[in-house]
Short mmCIF file of C-alpha atoms in Angstrom, two decimals:
data_model
loop_
_atom_site.label_atom_id
_atom_site.label_comp_id
_atom_site.label_asym_id
_atom_site.label_seq_id
_atom_site.Cartn_x
_atom_site.Cartn_y
_atom_site.Cartn_z
CA MET A 49 0.00 -0.04 0.03
CA ASN A 50 1.52 3.36 -0.92
CA GLU A 51 1.54 6.40 1.18
CA ASN A 52 -1.25 8.36 -0.58
CA ARG A 53 -3.61 5.37 -0.40
CA ARG A 54 -2.78 5.01 3.33
CA GLU A 55 -3.46 8.72 3.97
CA ILE A 56 -6.83 8.53 2.26
CA LEU A 57 -7.86 5.46 4.27
CA GLU A 58 -6.68 7.21 7.56
CA MET A 59 -8.76 10.31 6.66
CA LEU A 60 -11.73 8.06 6.12
CA ALA A 61 -11.12 6.21 9.44
CA GLU A 62 -10.87 9.58 11.27
CA GLY A 63 -14.07 10.73 9.69
CA LYS A 64 -12.44 13.70 7.88
CA ILE A 65 -13.86 12.56 4.51
CA THR A 66 -16.89 10.45 3.58
CA ALA A 67 -16.76 7.02 1.95
CA ILE A 68 -17.86 8.51 -1.38
CA GLU A 69 -15.07 11.09 -1.28
CA ALA A 70 -12.50 8.42 -0.34
CA ASP A 71 -13.71 6.26 -3.28
CA ARG A 72 -13.37 9.25 -5.54
CA LEU A 73 -9.81 9.95 -4.31
CA LEU A 74 -8.75 6.31 -4.59
CA SER A 75 -10.14 6.16 -8.12
CA ALA A 76 -8.17 9.29 -9.04
CA LEU A 77 -5.06 7.63 -7.61
CA ASP A 78 -5.58 4.52 -9.72
CA GLU A 79 -6.10 6.64 -12.88
CA ARG A 80 -2.92 8.60 -12.26
CA PRO A 81 -0.32 7.93 -15.01
CA ALA A 82 2.93 6.32 -14.08
CA ALA A 83 4.93 9.31 -15.17
CA VAL A 84 3.26 11.52 -12.51
CA ALA A 85 3.98 9.03 -9.81
CA THR A 86 6.81 9.97 -7.48
CA VAL A 87 9.63 7.93 -5.93
CA GLU A 88 7.43 7.25 -2.94
CA GLY A 89 6.38 3.97 -4.41
CA PRO A 90 6.30 1.77 -7.52
CA ALA A 91 5.71 4.01 -10.53
CA LEU A 92 5.15 1.46 -13.18
CA ALA A 93 2.05 1.37 -15.29
CA ARG A 94 0.60 -1.98 -15.92
CA GLY A 95 1.94 -3.62 -19.11
CA ALA A 96 4.83 -1.18 -19.28
CA SER A 97 8.30 -2.62 -19.22
CA PRO A 98 10.36 -1.42 -16.23
CA ARG A 99 13.46 0.61 -17.10
CA TYR A 100 15.03 1.27 -13.72
CA LEU A 101 15.59 -0.53 -10.48
CA ARG A 102 15.30 1.90 -7.60
CA VAL A 103 16.48 1.50 -4.05
CA LEU A 104 15.35 4.02 -1.46
CA VAL A 105 16.74 4.01 2.05
CA ASP A 106 15.25 6.30 4.68
CA ALA A 107 17.03 6.11 8.00
CA VAL A 108 16.89 8.18 11.13
CA ASP A 109 19.92 8.15 13.27
CA ASP A 110 19.79 9.44 16.90
CA GLU A 111 23.04 11.41 16.41
CA ASP A 112 23.17 12.27 12.71
CA GLY A 113 19.49 12.77 12.10
CA PRO A 114 17.61 11.65 8.95
CA VAL A 115 19.67 10.15 6.14
CA LYS A 116 18.24 9.41 2.69
CA VAL A 117 19.77 7.23 0.03
CA ASN A 118 18.24 7.08 -3.42
CA VAL A 119 19.87 4.89 -6.04
CA ARG A 120 18.53 4.34 -9.58
CA VAL A 121 20.10 1.72 -11.68
CA PRO A 122 19.10 1.04 -15.36
CA LEU A 123 17.79 -2.49 -15.91
CA GLN A 124 19.70 -2.36 -19.20
CA LEU A 125 22.82 -2.81 -17.03
CA LEU A 126 21.40 -6.19 -16.04
CA ARG A 127 21.13 -7.25 -19.68
CA ALA A 128 24.67 -6.03 -20.37
CA GLY A 129 25.92 -7.87 -17.31
CA VAL A 130 24.43 -11.11 -18.68
CA LYS A 131 26.15 -10.57 -21.93
CA LEU A 132 29.34 -9.87 -20.08
CA ALA A 133 28.99 -13.11 -18.09
CA SER A 134 28.53 -15.04 -21.36
CA LEU A 135 32.02 -13.90 -22.33
CA ILE A 136 33.60 -15.87 -19.51
CA PRO A 137 35.40 -18.90 -20.84
CA PRO A 138 33.87 -22.29 -19.78
CA SER A 139 37.02 -23.17 -17.72
CA ALA A 140 36.76 -19.98 -15.73
CA GLN A 141 33.03 -20.41 -15.36
CA ASP A 142 33.70 -23.81 -13.76
CA GLU A 143 36.08 -22.22 -11.29
CA VAL A 144 33.57 -19.51 -10.43
CA ASN A 145 30.77 -22.12 -9.95
CA ASP A 146 33.03 -24.17 -7.69
CA ALA A 147 33.95 -21.10 -5.65
CA LEU A 148 30.29 -20.14 -5.32
CA ARG A 149 29.24 -23.69 -4.40
CA SER A 150 31.94 -23.85 -1.71
CA ARG A 151 30.48 -20.70 -0.14
CA GLY A 152 26.98 -22.16 -0.14
CA VAL A 153 25.75 -20.58 -3.32
CA PRO A 154 24.76 -23.32 -5.77
CA PHE A 155 24.71 -21.20 -8.83
CA ASP A 156 25.56 -22.13 -12.38
CA LEU A 157 26.86 -19.28 -14.48
CA SER A 158 26.25 -21.09 -17.72
CA GLN A 159 22.54 -21.09 -17.04
CA ILE A 160 22.40 -17.31 -17.31
CA LYS A 161 21.17 -16.67 -20.87
CA PRO A 162 19.96 -13.44 -22.45
CA GLU A 163 16.71 -15.12 -23.60
CA ASN A 164 15.75 -15.92 -20.06
CA LEU A 165 16.37 -12.34 -18.98
CA HIS A 166 13.25 -10.89 -20.58
CA GLU A 167 11.11 -13.09 -18.36
CA LEU A 168 13.08 -12.05 -15.34
CA ILE A 169 12.80 -8.38 -16.06
CA ASP A 170 9.03 -8.76 -16.79
CA ASN A 171 8.65 -10.33 -13.41
CA LEU A 172 10.63 -7.56 -11.79
CA SER A 173 7.92 -5.13 -12.65
CA ASP A 174 5.82 -6.60 -9.81
CA LEU A 175 8.74 -6.53 -7.36
CA THR A 176 8.37 -4.32 -4.31
CA VAL A 177 10.33 -4.96 -1.23
CA ASP A 178 9.46 -2.92 1.87
CA ILE A 179 11.56 -3.22 4.98
CA ASP A 180 10.24 -1.15 7.79
CA GLN A 181 12.01 -1.37 11.14
CA GLU A 182 10.32 0.61 13.90
CA LYS A 183 13.12 0.23 16.45
CA GLU A 184 15.97 1.42 14.26
CA ALA A 185 13.81 3.64 12.10
CA VAL A 186 15.12 2.37 8.78
CA LYS A 187 12.88 1.99 5.84
CA VAL A 188 14.12 0.36 2.60
CA GLN A 189 12.16 0.21 -0.58
CA VAL A 190 13.21 -1.72 -3.66
CA PHE A 191 11.08 -1.48 -6.72
CA CYS A 192 11.21 -1.27 -10.51
CA GLU A 193 9.85 1.68 -12.44
CA MET B 24 24.46 5.72 -26.31
CA ILE B 25 27.30 5.91 -23.74
CA PRO B 26 27.02 8.59 -21.05
CA VAL B 27 28.00 12.01 -22.38
CA VAL B 28 27.55 14.10 -19.26
CA ALA B 29 28.00 13.34 -15.64
CA ILE B 30 26.35 15.79 -13.18
CA VAL B 31 27.68 16.07 -9.68
CA ARG B 32 25.86 18.13 -7.12
CA PHE B 33 27.24 18.66 -3.69
CA ARG B 34 25.96 20.66 -0.69
CA VAL B 35 27.51 21.20 2.64
CA ARG B 36 26.18 23.28 5.43
CA ARG B 37 29.06 25.08 7.23
CA ARG B 38 29.25 25.65 10.99
CA SER B 39 28.74 29.41 10.34
CA GLY B 40 25.28 28.57 9.01
CA SER B 41 26.09 29.31 5.37
CA THR B 42 25.65 26.61 2.71
CA PHE B 43 28.26 25.62 0.13
CA TRP B 44 26.80 24.47 -3.14
CA LEU B 45 28.64 22.79 -5.96
CA TRP B 46 26.99 21.89 -9.22
CA LEU B 47 29.48 20.39 -11.63
CA PRO B 48 28.54 19.06 -15.06
CA VAL B 49 31.41 16.89 -16.23
CA PRO B 50 31.39 16.65 -20.09
CA LEU B 51 32.28 12.97 -20.42
CA VAL B 52 32.08 13.29 -24.24
CA VAL B 53 35.27 15.42 -24.09
CA ILE B 54 36.99 12.74 -21.96
CA TRP B 55 35.97 10.03 -24.45
CA LEU B 56 37.30 12.16 -27.31
CA LEU B 57 40.65 12.63 -25.45
CA LEU B 58 40.92 8.90 -24.72
CA LEU B 59 40.07 7.88 -28.26
CA PRO B 60 43.68 8.12 -29.57
CA PHE B 61 44.86 5.99 -26.64
CA ALA B 62 42.06 3.43 -27.36
CA ILE B 63 43.15 3.26 -31.01
CA VAL B 64 46.77 2.78 -30.07
CA LEU B 65 45.90 0.07 -27.52
CA LEU B 66 43.46 -1.74 -29.84
CA PRO B 67 46.01 -4.17 -31.11
CA VAL B 68 46.99 -5.06 -27.56
CA PHE B 69 43.33 -5.56 -26.74
CA VAL B 70 42.86 -7.90 -29.72
CA ILE B 71 45.92 -9.99 -28.79
CA ALA B 72 44.80 -10.20 -25.19
CA CYS B 73 41.36 -11.29 -26.31
CA LEU B 74 42.73 -13.95 -28.66
CA SER B 75 45.06 -15.25 -25.99
CA ALA B 76 42.10 -15.53 -23.62
CA ARG B 77 40.07 -17.23 -26.44
CA LEU B 78 37.56 -14.37 -26.61
CA ARG B 79 36.21 -12.97 -29.79
CA PRO B 80 37.54 -9.34 -29.90
CA LEU B 81 34.55 -7.80 -31.70
CA ARG B 82 32.02 -9.54 -29.46
CA THR B 83 33.97 -8.41 -26.41
CA LEU B 84 34.14 -4.87 -27.61
CA ALA B 85 30.36 -4.98 -28.32
CA VAL B 86 29.67 -6.17 -24.79
CA LEU B 87 31.89 -3.60 -23.22
CA TRP B 88 30.13 -0.93 -25.25
CA ALA B 89 26.82 -2.31 -24.07
CA VAL B 90 27.87 -2.07 -20.46
CA MET B 91 29.01 1.54 -20.95
CA SER B 92 25.73 2.43 -22.67
CA ALA B 93 23.70 0.79 -20.01
CA LEU B 94 25.24 3.13 -17.42
CA THR B 95 23.26 6.03 -18.87
CA GLY B 96 20.47 7.02 -16.53
CA THR B 97 22.32 5.88 -13.33
CA GLU B 98 21.57 8.07 -10.44
CA ILE B 99 22.99 8.05 -6.86
CA ALA B 100 21.69 10.47 -4.22
CA LEU B 101 22.59 10.87 -0.59
CA GLU B 102 20.84 13.30 1.64
CA HIS B 103 21.75 14.39 5.15
CA ARG B 104 20.79 17.39 7.11
CA GLU B 105 24.34 18.85 6.84
CA ALA B 106 25.36 17.58 3.40
CA SER B 107 23.97 16.08 0.27
CA PHE B 108 25.44 14.47 -2.75
CA ARG B 109 23.97 13.54 -6.14
CA PHE B 110 25.55 11.83 -9.05
CA ARG B 111 23.82 11.39 -12.34
CA LEU B 112 24.93 10.01 -15.68
CA ILE B 113 23.13 11.37 -18.75
#
């Protein structure tokens, strides 16, 4: 649930707005185009292919005060990375696979193929990770846009 | 297209209360042009290195170009009450 939706529901719960008004506001939120959406939450329209992976970290430190980190990485870099991985010679891939396996990561580099990447990126459009820690006041959001 | 401009923005709040701002656009295209002669000179070395590693030089170049191109649009921003930093590749 994004911030705007939560605010509308809170206003409804507090009796500041009527159910009809809340419905109208929620409908307006749903109709809002992705381009207008801010970094407060996933800004991807349905059916649109995600272009960026965004990581937002919002932390409040007792001594240093609020700290915000905002990182945007093009998903194209993921595609390029897969191509780069395909350049690794098979003998080197075996060494990397063995090293990963010895550290408890059973991963096969040879299985990373560009044709499988489209499916992965399509599925990333639905990815939203929210980590909200009340005690340490750290909020992490990971989403595609 | 590979990144042509890097924009660095920096803000520091001094103890006196004033704020120091720095907005620096770095024309990467000029740096690429300056590095181009070196790249041409080093091209045979690159080809030999690729062949010795059993890599196809043209494909390797294409992949490296793809990685460089994919960096366009990268943005890193840090915000603190006393300082902030933003780096963007265009």
